Short mmCIF file of C-alpha atoms in Angstrom, two decimals:
data_model
loop_
_atom_site.label_atom_id
_atom_site.label_comp_id
_atom_site.label_asym_id
_atom_site.label_seq_id
_atom_site.Cartn_x
_atom_site.Cartn_y
_atom_site.Cartn_z
CA MET A 1380 0.00 0.00 0.00
CA GLU A 1381 2.80 2.41 0.91
CA ASN A 1382 4.50 1.94 -2.46
CA ASN A 1383 1.28 2.70 -4.32
CA LEU A 1384 0.63 5.79 -2.18
CA PHE A 1385 4.07 7.28 -2.74
CA ALA A 1386 3.87 6.54 -6.48
CA TYR A 1387 0.51 8.36 -6.53
CA LEU A 1388 1.90 11.35 -4.64
CA LEU A 1389 4.87 11.57 -7.00
CA GLU A 1390 2.64 11.49 -10.08
CA ALA A 1391 0.28 14.09 -8.58
CA SER A 1392 3.25 16.37 -7.83
CA VAL A 1393 4.60 16.09 -11.37
CA ILE A 1394 1.18 16.85 -12.88
CA MET A 1395 0.73 19.88 -10.62
CA PHE A 1396 4.22 21.15 -11.51
CA LEU A 1397 3.53 20.92 -15.27
CA LEU A 1398 0.03 22.44 -15.16
CA PHE A 1399 1.07 25.27 -12.85
CA GLY A 1400 4.13 25.87 -15.05
CA LEU A 1401 1.76 26.42 -17.97
CA TYR A 1402 -0.12 28.98 -15.85
CA ILE A 1403 3.07 30.86 -14.96
CA ILE A 1404 4.28 30.95 -18.57
CA LEU A 1405 1.04 31.84 -20.37
CA TYR A 1406 -1.78 32.99 -18.08
CA LYS A 1407 -0.36 34.64 -14.98
CA ASN A 1408 -0.18 38.19 -16.41
CA LEU A 1409 -3.41 38.06 -18.43
CA LYS A 1410 -6.50 39.89 -17.22
CA ASN A 1411 -8.70 36.82 -17.73
CA PHE A 1412 -9.19 36.56 -14.00
CA GLU A 1413 -12.37 34.46 -14.07
CA ILE A 1414 -10.84 31.93 -16.47
CA ASN A 1415 -7.62 31.86 -14.44
CA ARG A 1416 -9.61 31.08 -11.33
CA TYR A 1417 -11.11 27.94 -12.86
CA TYR A 1418 -7.79 26.94 -14.37
CA LEU A 1419 -6.10 27.05 -10.96
CA LEU A 1420 -8.90 24.89 -9.58
CA LEU A 1421 -8.30 22.52 -12.49
CA VAL A 1422 -4.60 22.37 -11.59
CA MET A 1423 -5.45 21.03 -8.12
CA LEU A 1424 -8.26 18.69 -9.12
CA ALA A 1425 -6.43 17.24 -12.13
CA SER A 1426 -3.35 16.64 -10.00
CA LEU A 1427 -5.41 14.54 -7.60
CA MET A 1428 -7.68 12.81 -10.10
CA ILE A 1429 -5.50 11.89 -13.10
CA PRO A 1430 -3.21 9.50 -11.17
CA MET A 1431 -6.31 7.81 -9.70
CA LEU A 1432 -7.75 7.00 -13.11
CA SER A 1433 -6.99 3.62 -14.62
CA ILE A 1434 -7.99 3.41 -18.26
CA ASP A 1435 -7.27 0.16 -20.10
CA PHE A 1436 -5.72 1.48 -23.29
CA TYR A 1437 -2.67 -0.58 -24.27
CA PRO A 1438 -3.58 -4.28 -24.78
CA ILE A 1439 -0.86 -6.88 -24.31
CA TYR A 1440 -1.74 -10.19 -25.90
CA ILE A 1441 -0.25 -13.06 -23.95
CA GLN A 1442 0.00 -16.70 -24.90
CA MET A 1443 -1.50 -18.56 -21.99
CA VAL A 1444 0.27 -21.72 -20.89
CA ALA A 1445 -3.08 -23.15 -19.89
CA GLU A 1446 -6.05 -23.17 -22.23
CA SER A 1447 -8.85 -21.99 -19.96
CA PRO A 1448 -9.77 -19.43 -17.30
CA GLN A 1449 -8.44 -19.54 -13.82
CA VAL A 1450 -9.40 -22.12 -11.27
CA VAL A 1451 -10.89 -22.32 -7.84
CA ILE A 1452 -9.88 -25.50 -6.07
CA SER A 1453 -10.92 -27.13 -2.81
CA THR A 1454 -7.73 -28.65 -1.53
CA ILE A 1455 -4.91 -28.19 0.93
CA SER A 1456 -5.57 -26.00 3.95
CA GLN A 1457 -2.61 -25.05 6.14
CA GLU A 1458 -1.73 -22.28 8.56
CA SER A 1459 0.13 -19.44 6.86
CA ILE A 1460 3.90 -19.80 6.95
CA ALA A 1461 5.55 -17.20 9.21
CA GLN A 1462 7.70 -14.72 7.32
CA ALA A 1463 10.87 -13.08 8.52
CA THR A 1464 10.20 -9.57 9.73
CA GLY A 1465 12.47 -6.57 9.99
CA TYR A 1466 12.60 -2.79 9.82
CA ASN A 1467 10.22 -1.45 7.20
CA PHE A 1468 11.41 1.90 5.88
CA MET A 1469 8.36 2.46 3.69
CA GLU A 1470 6.00 1.91 6.61
CA THR A 1471 7.93 4.43 8.71
CA ALA A 1472 7.87 6.97 5.88
CA PHE A 1473 4.12 6.44 5.52
CA LEU A 1474 3.54 7.07 9.23
CA ILE A 1475 5.58 10.30 9.07
CA TYR A 1476 3.66 11.45 5.98
CA ALA A 1477 0.28 10.64 7.55
CA PHE A 1478 1.19 12.40 10.80
CA ILE A 1479 2.14 15.65 9.03
CA SER A 1480 -0.98 15.45 6.85
CA LEU A 1481 -3.12 15.17 9.97
CA ILE A 1482 -1.42 18.28 11.36
CA PHE A 1483 -2.43 20.26 8.26
CA ILE A 1484 -6.01 18.96 8.45
CA ALA A 1485 -6.19 19.79 12.16
CA LYS A 1486 -4.94 23.30 11.44
CA LEU A 1487 -7.66 23.72 8.79
CA LEU A 1488 -10.36 22.59 11.21
CA LEU A 1489 -9.08 24.86 13.98
CA ASN A 1490 -9.20 27.88 11.64
CA VAL A 1491 -12.78 27.10 10.68
CA ILE A 1492 -13.75 26.66 14.34
CA SER A 1493 -12.06 29.97 15.27
CA ILE A 1494 -14.01 31.86 12.62
CA LEU A 1495 -17.28 30.19 13.64
CA ARG A 1496 -16.64 31.18 17.27
CA LEU A 1497 -15.97 34.75 16.13
CA ILE A 1498 -19.28 34.79 14.26
CA ILE A 1499 -21.16 33.54 17.31
CA LYS A 1500 -19.57 36.04 19.72
CA SER A 1501 -19.83 39.12 17.47
CA SER A 1502 -22.68 41.45 16.66
CA LYS A 1503 -24.15 41.27 13.16
CA ARG A 1504 -25.85 43.54 10.71
CA GLN A 1505 -26.96 43.20 7.13
CA LYS A 1506 -26.28 45.20 4.00
CA GLU A 1507 -27.52 44.28 0.52
CA ASN A 1508 -28.34 40.76 1.72
CA ILE A 1509 -24.77 40.33 2.97
CA LYS A 1510 -24.20 39.59 6.65
CA ILE A 1511 -21.58 41.82 8.28
CA VAL A 1512 -19.86 40.60 11.45
CA VAL A 1513 -18.63 43.45 13.65
CA ASN A 1514 -16.10 42.91 16.42
CA ASN A 1515 -13.50 45.26 17.94
CA ASN A 1516 -10.95 42.42 18.00
CA ILE A 1517 -11.02 42.18 14.20
CA GLU A 1518 -8.15 43.85 12.39
CA GLY A 1519 -8.91 45.18 8.93
CA VAL A 1520 -11.64 43.84 6.66
CA PHE A 1521 -11.98 40.31 5.34
CA SER A 1522 -14.64 37.86 4.21
CA PHE A 1523 -15.38 34.19 4.85
CA TYR A 1524 -18.19 32.17 3.32
CA LYS A 1525 -21.23 34.51 3.29
CA TYR A 1526 -19.91 36.90 5.96
CA ILE A 1527 -17.91 40.13 5.82
CA PHE A 1528 -15.86 40.83 8.97
CA CYS A 1529 -14.78 44.26 10.09
CA ASN A 1530 -13.94 46.39 13.13
CA SER A 1531 -16.59 48.78 14.37
CA GLU A 1532 -14.18 51.66 13.73
CA VAL A 1533 -13.51 50.72 10.11
CA ASP A 1534 -15.16 52.82 7.44
CA LEU A 1535 -16.78 50.15 5.28
CA ASN A 1536 -17.06 52.40 2.23
CA LYS A 1537 -18.65 51.44 -1.04
CA GLU A 1538 -15.41 50.26 -2.72
CA ILE A 1539 -14.33 48.01 0.15
CA PHE A 1540 -17.85 46.64 0.57
CA THR A 1541 -18.10 45.89 -3.16
CA HIS A 1542 -14.72 44.20 -3.08
CA GLU A 1543 -15.68 41.90 -0.19
CA LYS A 1544 -19.17 41.32 -1.61
CA ILE A 1545 -17.64 39.80 -4.76
CA HIS A 1546 -15.65 37.41 -2.56
CA VAL A 1547 -18.89 36.31 -0.90
CA GLN A 1548 -21.00 36.10 -4.05
CA GLN A 1549 -18.45 34.09 -6.02
CA GLY A 1550 -17.73 31.67 -3.16
CA HIS A 1551 -13.99 32.27 -2.99
CA THR A 1552 -13.91 30.64 0.46
CA PHE A 1553 -14.49 27.23 -1.13
CA ASP A 1554 -11.45 27.69 -3.37
CA ILE A 1555 -9.27 28.41 -0.35
CA ILE A 1556 -10.61 25.47 1.65
CA LEU A 1557 -10.00 23.18 -1.34
CA SER A 1558 -6.43 24.46 -1.62
CA GLU A 1559 -5.90 23.80 2.10
CA PHE A 1560 -7.17 20.24 1.66
CA VAL A 1561 -4.88 19.63 -1.32
CA LYS A 1562 -2.01 21.12 0.68
CA SER A 1563 -2.66 18.59 3.45
CA ILE A 1564 -2.11 15.82 0.86
CA LEU A 1565 0.82 17.35 -1.04
CA TRP A 1566 2.38 19.30 1.83
CA PHE A 1567 5.87 18.16 0.80
CA ASN A 1568 5.49 19.66 -2.68
CA PRO A 1569 6.49 23.36 -2.79
CA VAL A 1570 4.35 23.92 -5.88
CA ILE A 1571 1.09 23.65 -3.90
CA TYR A 1572 2.09 26.68 -1.80
CA PHE A 1573 2.59 28.74 -4.96
CA VAL A 1574 -0.72 27.48 -6.34
CA GLN A 1575 -2.54 28.50 -3.17
CA SER A 1576 -0.90 31.93 -3.18
CA SER A 1577 -1.88 32.39 -6.84
CA ILE A 1578 -5.49 31.46 -6.07
CA LYS A 1579 -5.74 34.07 -3.30
CA LEU A 1580 -4.04 36.72 -5.44
CA ASN A 1581 -6.34 35.99 -8.38
CA HIS A 1582 -9.33 36.38 -6.04
CA GLU A 1583 -8.10 39.88 -5.24
CA PHE A 1584 -7.65 40.65 -8.95
CA ILE A 1585 -11.27 39.64 -9.59
CA CYS A 1586 -12.67 41.80 -6.80
CA ASP A 1587 -10.41 44.76 -7.66
CA SER A 1588 -11.66 44.69 -11.25
CA TYR A 1589 -15.21 45.25 -9.96
CA ALA A 1590 -14.50 47.66 -7.10
CA SER A 1591 -12.17 49.92 -9.12
CA LYS A 1592 -15.01 50.80 -11.52
CA ILE A 1593 -16.85 52.73 -8.79
CA SER A 1594 -14.46 55.64 -8.24
CA GLY A 1595 -11.76 54.96 -10.81
CA VAL A 1596 -8.40 53.20 -10.68
CA ASP A 1597 -6.45 56.13 -9.21
CA SER A 1598 -8.81 56.74 -6.31
CA TYR A 1599 -9.18 53.03 -5.61
CA SER A 1600 -5.42 52.46 -5.59
CA ARG A 1601 -4.89 55.29 -3.04
CA MET A 1602 -7.54 53.75 -0.83
CA MET A 1603 -5.81 50.34 -1.10
CA ILE A 1604 -2.51 51.84 0.08
CA TYR A 1605 -4.22 53.51 3.01
CA GLU A 1606 -5.88 50.24 4.08
CA SER A 1607 -2.72 48.15 3.65
CA LYS A 1608 -1.73 48.60 7.29
CA ASN A 1609 -4.68 46.45 8.40
CA SER A 1610 -4.49 42.67 8.21
CA SER A 1611 -6.02 39.57 9.79
CA ARG A 1612 -4.57 36.50 11.43
CA PHE A 1613 -6.91 33.95 9.80
CA ASP A 1614 -5.51 31.80 6.96
CA LEU A 1615 -8.89 31.04 5.40
CA LYS A 1616 -10.03 34.63 4.90
CA ASN A 1617 -10.04 36.85 1.83
CA ASN A 1618 -8.30 39.89 3.28
CA PHE A 1619 -8.65 43.25 1.59
CA SER A 1620 -5.08 44.24 2.58
CA MET A 1621 -3.29 41.29 0.96
CA TYR A 1622 -0.86 41.48 -1.98
CA ILE A 1623 -1.13 45.29 -2.30
CA LYS A 1624 1.94 45.73 -4.54
CA LYS A 1625 0.99 43.02 -7.03
CA ARG A 1626 -2.60 44.21 -7.13
CA LEU A 1627 -1.52 47.78 -7.87
CA MET A 1628 0.70 46.54 -10.70
CA MET A 1629 -2.20 44.61 -12.19
CA LEU A 1630 -4.55 47.58 -11.87
CA PHE A 1631 -2.18 49.75 -13.90
CA ASN A 1632 -1.35 46.99 -16.36
CA ASN A 1633 -2.38 48.43 -19.73
CA ASN A 1634 -1.97 45.13 -21.57
CA GLU A 1635 -5.47 44.62 -22.94
CA SER A 1636 -4.57 41.48 -24.90
CA ARG A 1637 -6.62 38.60 -23.53
CA ARG A 1638 -5.15 35.89 -25.81
CA LEU A 1639 -8.06 33.53 -25.20
CA TRP A 1640 -6.74 31.11 -27.82
CA THR A 1641 -3.89 30.15 -25.47
CA TYR A 1642 -6.37 28.39 -23.20
CA LEU A 1643 -6.92 25.83 -25.94
CA LEU A 1644 -3.48 24.48 -25.00
CA ILE A 1645 -5.03 23.11 -21.81
CA VAL A 1646 -6.78 20.34 -23.78
CA PRO A 1647 -3.64 18.70 -25.27
CA MET A 1648 -1.78 19.25 -22.00
CA VAL A 1649 -4.39 17.37 -19.95
CA THR A 1650 -4.69 14.71 -22.67
CA VAL A 1651 -0.94 14.05 -22.64
CA LEU A 1652 -0.85 13.86 -18.84
CA THR A 1653 -3.82 11.49 -18.81
CA SER A 1654 -2.15 9.24 -21.38
CA LEU A 1655 1.07 9.21 -19.34
CA TYR A 1656 -0.44 8.51 -15.94
CA SER A 1657 -3.89 6.96 -16.53
CA PHE A 1658 -3.64 4.85 -19.68
CA GLU A 1659 -2.68 1.39 -18.50
CA GLU A 1660 -1.48 -1.81 -20.07
CA TYR A 1661 -3.83 -4.74 -19.73
CA TYR A 1662 -3.42 -8.40 -20.51
CA VAL A 1663 -5.56 -10.19 -23.05
CA PRO A 1664 -5.27 -13.99 -23.27
CA VAL A 1665 -4.96 -15.05 -26.90
CA ASN A 1666 -7.35 -17.92 -26.27
CA ASP A 1667 -10.12 -15.53 -25.23
CA LYS A 1668 -13.26 -15.73 -27.36
CA ARG A 1669 -12.83 -12.38 -29.04
CA ASP A 1670 -11.54 -11.28 -32.43
CA ILE A 1671 -8.02 -12.43 -31.66
CA THR A 1672 -6.21 -14.55 -34.22
CA SER A 1673 -3.78 -17.31 -33.44
CA ASP A 1674 -1.61 -19.47 -35.65
CA THR A 1675 -2.94 -22.64 -34.03
CA LEU A 1676 -6.43 -23.06 -32.66
CA PRO A 1677 -6.00 -24.36 -29.10
CA ASP A 1678 -9.32 -26.15 -28.55
CA LEU A 1679 -8.86 -29.86 -28.05
CA LYS A 1680 -11.57 -32.03 -29.59
CA ILE A 1681 -11.66 -35.73 -28.72
CA ILE A 1682 -13.52 -38.05 -31.10
CA LYS A 1683 -14.18 -41.78 -30.83
CA LYS A 1684 -13.89 -43.95 -33.92
CA SER A 1685 -14.63 -47.58 -34.62
CA ILE A 1686 -11.79 -49.42 -36.35
CA ILE A 1687 -12.70 -52.59 -38.24
CA ASP A 1688 -9.94 -55.03 -39.18
CA THR A 1689 -9.51 -58.67 -40.09
CA VAL A 1690 -7.20 -60.97 -38.20
CA ALA A 1691 -6.16 -64.59 -38.76
CA VAL A 1692 -7.19 -66.84 -35.87
CA TYR A 1693 -5.82 -70.38 -35.42
CA ASP A 1694 -8.47 -72.93 -34.42
CA ASN A 1695 -7.00 -75.69 -32.24
CA GLU A 1696 -9.91 -78.04 -32.89
CA THR A 1697 -9.85 -77.95 -36.69
CA LYS A 1698 -6.14 -77.18 -36.87
CA LYS A 1699 -6.95 -74.47 -39.40
CA GLU A 1700 -6.71 -70.68 -39.61
CA ARG A 1701 -9.78 -68.60 -40.19
CA LEU A 1702 -10.35 -64.89 -40.74
CA VAL A 1703 -12.25 -62.98 -38.04
CA ILE A 1704 -13.59 -59.42 -38.31
CA VAL A 1705 -12.57 -57.37 -35.26
CA LYS A 1706 -14.13 -54.04 -34.25
CA ASN A 1707 -12.24 -51.80 -31.81
CA GLU A 1708 -13.05 -48.42 -30.28
CA ALA A 1709 -10.23 -45.83 -30.47
CA GLU A 1710 -9.90 -42.20 -29.40
CA TYR A 1711 -8.44 -39.56 -31.68
CA VAL A 1712 -7.55 -35.91 -31.26
CA GLU A 1713 -8.91 -33.65 -33.99
CA VAL A 1714 -6.30 -31.00 -34.71
CA ILE A 1715 -6.96 -27.88 -36.76
CA ASP A 1716 -3.91 -25.91 -37.82
CA THR A 1717 -2.97 -23.24 -40.34
CA LEU A 1718 -0.29 -23.77 -42.95
CA ILE A 1719 1.34 -20.85 -44.76
CA ILE A 1720 2.43 -21.79 -48.30
CA PHE A 1721 4.81 -19.57 -50.26
CA ASP A 1722 4.37 -19.55 -54.03
CA SER A 1723 7.78 -18.83 -55.55
CA SER A 1724 6.28 -17.94 -58.93
CA THR A 1725 3.89 -15.25 -57.66
CA TYR A 1726 5.85 -14.36 -54.50
CA GLU A 1727 2.63 -14.58 -52.53
CA GLU A 1728 1.68 -16.44 -49.39
CA THR A 1729 -1.53 -18.35 -49.04
CA VAL A 1730 -2.98 -19.68 -45.81
CA LYS A 1731 -4.42 -23.16 -45.85
CA ILE A 1732 -6.43 -24.63 -43.00
CA ASN A 1733 -5.62 -28.28 -42.30
CA LYS A 1734 -7.74 -30.63 -40.23
CA PHE A 1735 -6.37 -34.02 -39.34
CA GLU A 1736 -6.74 -36.68 -36.67
CA ILE A 1737 -4.01 -38.02 -34.40
CA PRO A 1738 -4.40 -41.07 -32.15
CA LEU A 1739 -4.82 -39.94 -28.58
CA GLU A 1740 -1.87 -41.99 -27.32
CA GLU A 1741 0.42 -40.56 -29.98
CA TYR A 1742 -0.80 -36.98 -29.34
CA TYR A 1743 0.03 -37.13 -25.63
CA LYS A 1744 3.19 -39.08 -26.20
CA ASN A 1745 4.45 -36.20 -28.35
CA ARG A 1746 3.49 -33.80 -25.58
CA GLY A 1747 5.41 -35.77 -22.96
CA ALA A 1748 2.29 -37.26 -21.37
CA ASN A 1749 0.34 -40.49 -21.54
CA ARG A 1750 -3.23 -41.65 -21.48
CA LEU A 1751 -3.36 -41.72 -17.68
CA ASN A 1752 -2.31 -38.06 -17.46
CA TYR A 1753 -4.97 -37.17 -19.95
CA LEU A 1754 -7.69 -38.99 -18.04
CA ASN A 1755 -6.58 -37.22 -14.87
CA ASP A 1756 -6.91 -33.85 -16.64
CA LEU A 1757 -10.31 -34.14 -18.29
CA ILE A 1758 -13.75 -35.51 -17.62
CA LEU A 1759 -15.11 -35.84 -21.13
CA ASP A 1760 -18.79 -35.95 -20.28
CA ASP A 1761 -18.67 -32.64 -18.43
CA VAL A 1762 -16.67 -30.98 -21.17
CA LYS A 1763 -19.50 -31.64 -23.57
CA LYS A 1764 -22.14 -30.30 -21.22
CA LYS A 1765 -20.51 -27.12 -19.93
CA ASP A 1766 -18.76 -24.09 -21.42
CA TYR A 1767 -15.87 -24.44 -18.99
CA ARG A 1768 -13.55 -27.36 -18.38
CA ILE A 1769 -13.64 -29.53 -15.28
CA ASP A 1770 -10.37 -31.18 -14.28
CA THR A 1771 -9.40 -33.92 -11.88
CA ILE A 1772 -6.04 -33.63 -10.16
CA SER A 1773 -4.24 -35.56 -7.44
CA LEU A 1774 -3.70 -33.60 -4.24
CA LEU A 1775 -1.78 -34.47 -1.12
CA ASP A 1776 -3.93 -34.98 1.98
CA TYR A 1777 -1.71 -33.86 4.87
CA ASP A 1778 -3.75 -35.78 7.43
CA SER A 1779 -3.54 -39.16 5.72
CA GLY A 1780 -0.28 -38.58 3.81
CA VAL A 1781 -1.76 -39.91 0.57
CA PHE A 1782 -2.78 -38.30 -2.70
CA VAL A 1783 -6.51 -37.79 -3.17
CA ARG A 1784 -8.19 -36.97 -6.47
CA SER A 1785 -10.16 -33.70 -6.43
CA VAL A 1786 -12.29 -31.86 -8.94
CA ILE A 1787 -11.46 -28.26 -9.84
CA HIS A 1788 -13.71 -25.70 -11.53
CA LYS A 1789 -12.37 -22.81 -13.55
CA ILE A 1790 -14.62 -19.85 -12.77
CA ASN A 1791 -12.37 -16.82 -12.14
CA LYS A 1792 -11.47 -14.61 -15.10
CA CYS A 1793 -10.05 -11.57 -13.35
CA TYR A 1794 -6.45 -12.44 -12.65
CA THR A 1795 -3.51 -14.18 -14.26
CA PHE A 1796 -0.62 -15.74 -12.37
CA PHE A 1797 2.84 -14.95 -13.79
CA TRP A 1798 6.01 -16.84 -13.00
CA GLY A 1799 8.75 -15.06 -14.91
CA ASP A 1800 7.62 -14.87 -18.55
CA TYR A 1801 5.17 -17.75 -18.13
CA ALA A 1802 1.49 -17.03 -17.59
CA PHE A 1803 -0.63 -19.66 -15.83
CA SER A 1804 -4.37 -19.68 -15.37
CA ASP A 1805 -4.80 -23.40 -14.86
CA SER A 1806 -3.14 -26.57 -13.66
CA HIS A 1807 -0.53 -27.66 -16.17
CA LEU A 1808 1.98 -30.31 -17.15
CA LEU A 1809 5.59 -29.09 -17.52
CA SER A 1810 8.93 -30.69 -18.25
CA HIS A 1811 11.47 -30.14 -15.49
CA GLU A 1812 13.72 -28.42 -18.07
CA GLU A 1813 10.99 -25.83 -18.63
CA PHE A 1814 10.49 -25.43 -14.90
CA LYS A 1815 14.20 -24.77 -14.32
CA GLU A 1816 14.05 -21.87 -16.80
CA PHE A 1817 11.75 -19.74 -14.63
CA ILE A 1818 11.83 -21.24 -11.13
CA PHE A 1819 13.84 -18.35 -9.63
CA SER A 1820 12.15 -15.63 -11.75
CA PRO A 1821 9.84 -13.00 -10.17
CA LEU A 1822 6.24 -14.03 -9.43
CA LYS A 1823 3.25 -11.72 -9.65
CA MET A 1824 -0.50 -11.46 -10.25
CA ASP A 1825 -1.92 -9.25 -13.02
CA LYS A 1826 -5.44 -8.18 -13.91
CA THR A 1827 -6.91 -9.33 -17.23
CA TYR A 1828 -8.97 -7.14 -19.54
CA HIS A 1829 -12.22 -7.36 -17.56
CA LYS A 1830 -13.35 -3.89 -16.45
CA GLU A 1831 -15.14 -5.09 -13.32
CA CYS A 1832 -11.97 -6.59 -11.86
CA MET A 1833 -10.00 -4.67 -9.23
CA ASP A 1834 -6.45 -3.54 -9.93
CA VAL A 1835 -3.76 -5.63 -8.26
CA GLU A 1836 -2.26 -3.59 -5.42
CA THR A 1837 -1.05 -6.46 -3.23
CA PHE A 1838 -0.90 -10.19 -3.71
CA SER A 1839 0.22 -13.25 -1.78
CA PHE A 1840 0.20 -17.01 -2.21
CA ARG A 1841 1.88 -20.15 -0.90
CA ILE A 1842 4.09 -22.47 -2.97
CA ILE A 1843 4.45 -26.10 -1.94
CA LEU A 1844 6.95 -28.34 -3.75
CA ILE A 1845 6.31 -32.08 -3.28
CA PRO A 1846 8.68 -34.53 -4.99
CA LYS A 1847 7.90 -38.22 -4.77
CA GLY A 1848 9.37 -39.76 -1.63
CA LYS A 1849 10.74 -36.49 -0.21
CA ASP A 1850 9.58 -33.94 2.36
CA PRO A 1851 7.56 -30.98 1.04
CA ARG A 1852 9.16 -27.56 0.74
CA VAL A 1853 6.85 -24.60 1.59
CA ILE A 1854 7.36 -20.86 1.04
CA THR A 1855 5.06 -17.84 1.11
CA VAL A 1856 5.39 -15.31 -1.71
CA SER A 1857 3.97 -11.77 -1.80
CA ASN A 1858 4.45 -8.48 -3.63
CA SER A 1859 7.14 -7.55 -1.09
CA ARG A 1860 8.97 -10.88 -1.55
CA ASN A 1861 8.17 -11.99 -5.07
CA SER A 1862 10.84 -14.56 -5.85
CA ILE A 1863 12.08 -17.88 -4.50
CA PRO A 1864 15.54 -17.98 -2.87
CA SER A 1865 18.08 -19.98 -4.87
CA ASP A 1866 18.72 -22.32 -1.94
CA PHE A 1867 15.03 -23.12 -1.39
CA ILE A 1868 14.78 -25.93 -3.95
CA PRO A 1869 17.56 -28.56 -4.20
CA ASN A 1870 18.26 -29.95 -7.66
CA ASP A 1871 17.09 -33.43 -6.67
CA TYR A 1872 13.60 -32.01 -6.01
CA ILE A 1873 13.05 -31.12 -9.67
CA ILE A 1874 12.31 -34.60 -10.99
CA ASP A 1875 9.56 -36.45 -12.81
CA THR A 1876 6.17 -36.57 -11.00
CA THR A 1877 7.14 -33.63 -8.74
CA LYS A 1878 4.06 -31.52 -8.05
CA VAL A 1879 4.15 -27.77 -7.41
CA PHE A 1880 1.08 -26.45 -5.58
CA ILE A 1881 0.39 -22.69 -5.76
CA GLU A 1882 -2.41 -22.19 -3.26
CA ASP A 1883 -4.24 -19.66 -1.10
CA ILE A 1884 -3.87 -17.02 -3.82
CA LYS A 1885 -5.00 -13.60 -2.58
CA VAL A 1886 -5.27 -10.25 -4.38
CA ASN A 1887 -5.67 -7.09 -2.28
CA GLY A 1888 -6.18 -9.28 0.78
CA GLU A 1889 -9.10 -11.22 -0.73
CA LYS A 1890 -8.86 -14.84 -1.74
CA VAL A 1891 -9.44 -15.04 -5.48
CA LEU A 1892 -8.06 -18.50 -6.24
CA ASN A 1893 -7.39 -21.54 -4.11
CA GLY A 1894 -4.75 -23.12 -6.23
CA ILE A 1895 -2.86 -24.02 -9.38
CA VAL A 1896 -1.02 -27.34 -9.71
CA LEU A 1897 2.05 -27.84 -11.89
CA THR A 1898 3.11 -31.43 -12.52
CA LEU A 1899 6.66 -32.06 -13.74
CA TYR A 1900 7.64 -34.85 -16.11
#
């Protein structure tokens, strides 16, 4: 969880830096104050939201080792294996980050409570449907939410009142509270402090543009200088006396060019950032029933054929041979494959589809298996009745110490188990040479293309290696320890009939699969 959080915070910080950099370069000195206000809000919201989005955009087609969806299996149940524990730097860093964030949130709440207490304790009056809070402890003039605050001795003239009224009517308080909330999340990023300062300054630009029309820029600017000695201690207020120098410079800025076309650059900027941080790779099994092509169709079709032959039989009674017609039942595998033929005269390739039948024994002999392995893998009657495969596998019963045959159902389509470059979604038969190629490679779980499936943030599972006649080896693997130590599996454990159980598979703390079984030959 900590790794994902810090990756999110880093991405949010980069997005904020780039979007605010665009504001500084193009929009900061333009008099499009209303547009700038919404752009600065966009900077904060986009920084938080874009890294949270996960849009499946880049498909990765993977050749599945197994031919069907993932399995749920009722089998071995053991207590979790204890893992070695030590100092966790990421957990400590997370606690420090969370503690400082809570300080910022507490400070925000205390400011709100202080202003609410001031409202309750002070006298109030109303002007043009705006509530004015009057208290002798208030320094200067400021606004918060739908209230204007001032000292009883302050001359709340028309210009100042208009200025603060715009703050109230446009809801500038919500912008400031939002910036405080974002600051509590990205407090370590210096850019958020500049963003917040720019939001408050832009609020003043908006209100000055309205208030200065009453008596003129010159008169209004002199009044601003006179009032600059008054300020307030509250962080959440819109204070009339803030940023006097910058506001005066903007008032006398004669650059009338609004350059509205430059705001069109926001669209490609946000699009690029979304593609960088939200468009995700997703895995698509090539045997999925979609418009995915494959050189060889993987479906295995078993057909039974009657073979009629004549044999010579010797009759002991008559001392003669006679011909007998014999009828046998045999099983064949129907294989459909594509053959690419190159025509040297036309320099063109043509694709020809071939369908042929191979005796079942020969088919599995070529695959390093035999008829018994096949019968342990499939129940033919159920294959014909259902759209998913049902397998039988031999599992070790820890209580009795013997192997018991169990039935497994493949019903989960959300996640794929990766061991190095090999993807497994089912129990499988492997040669021990193949197994040696990836045994010490990283292990992980990845989400398939299904939208309803949760992203993989954490995963864990248990690996049990059981060679014939030897003690089992057990290890727990997770996203924090995602590979098998080189000394865990002796060479004499990787032999024919060795079974590798991958069980108790969990994603994000929830059990999604019970197990996958790899049998070595």
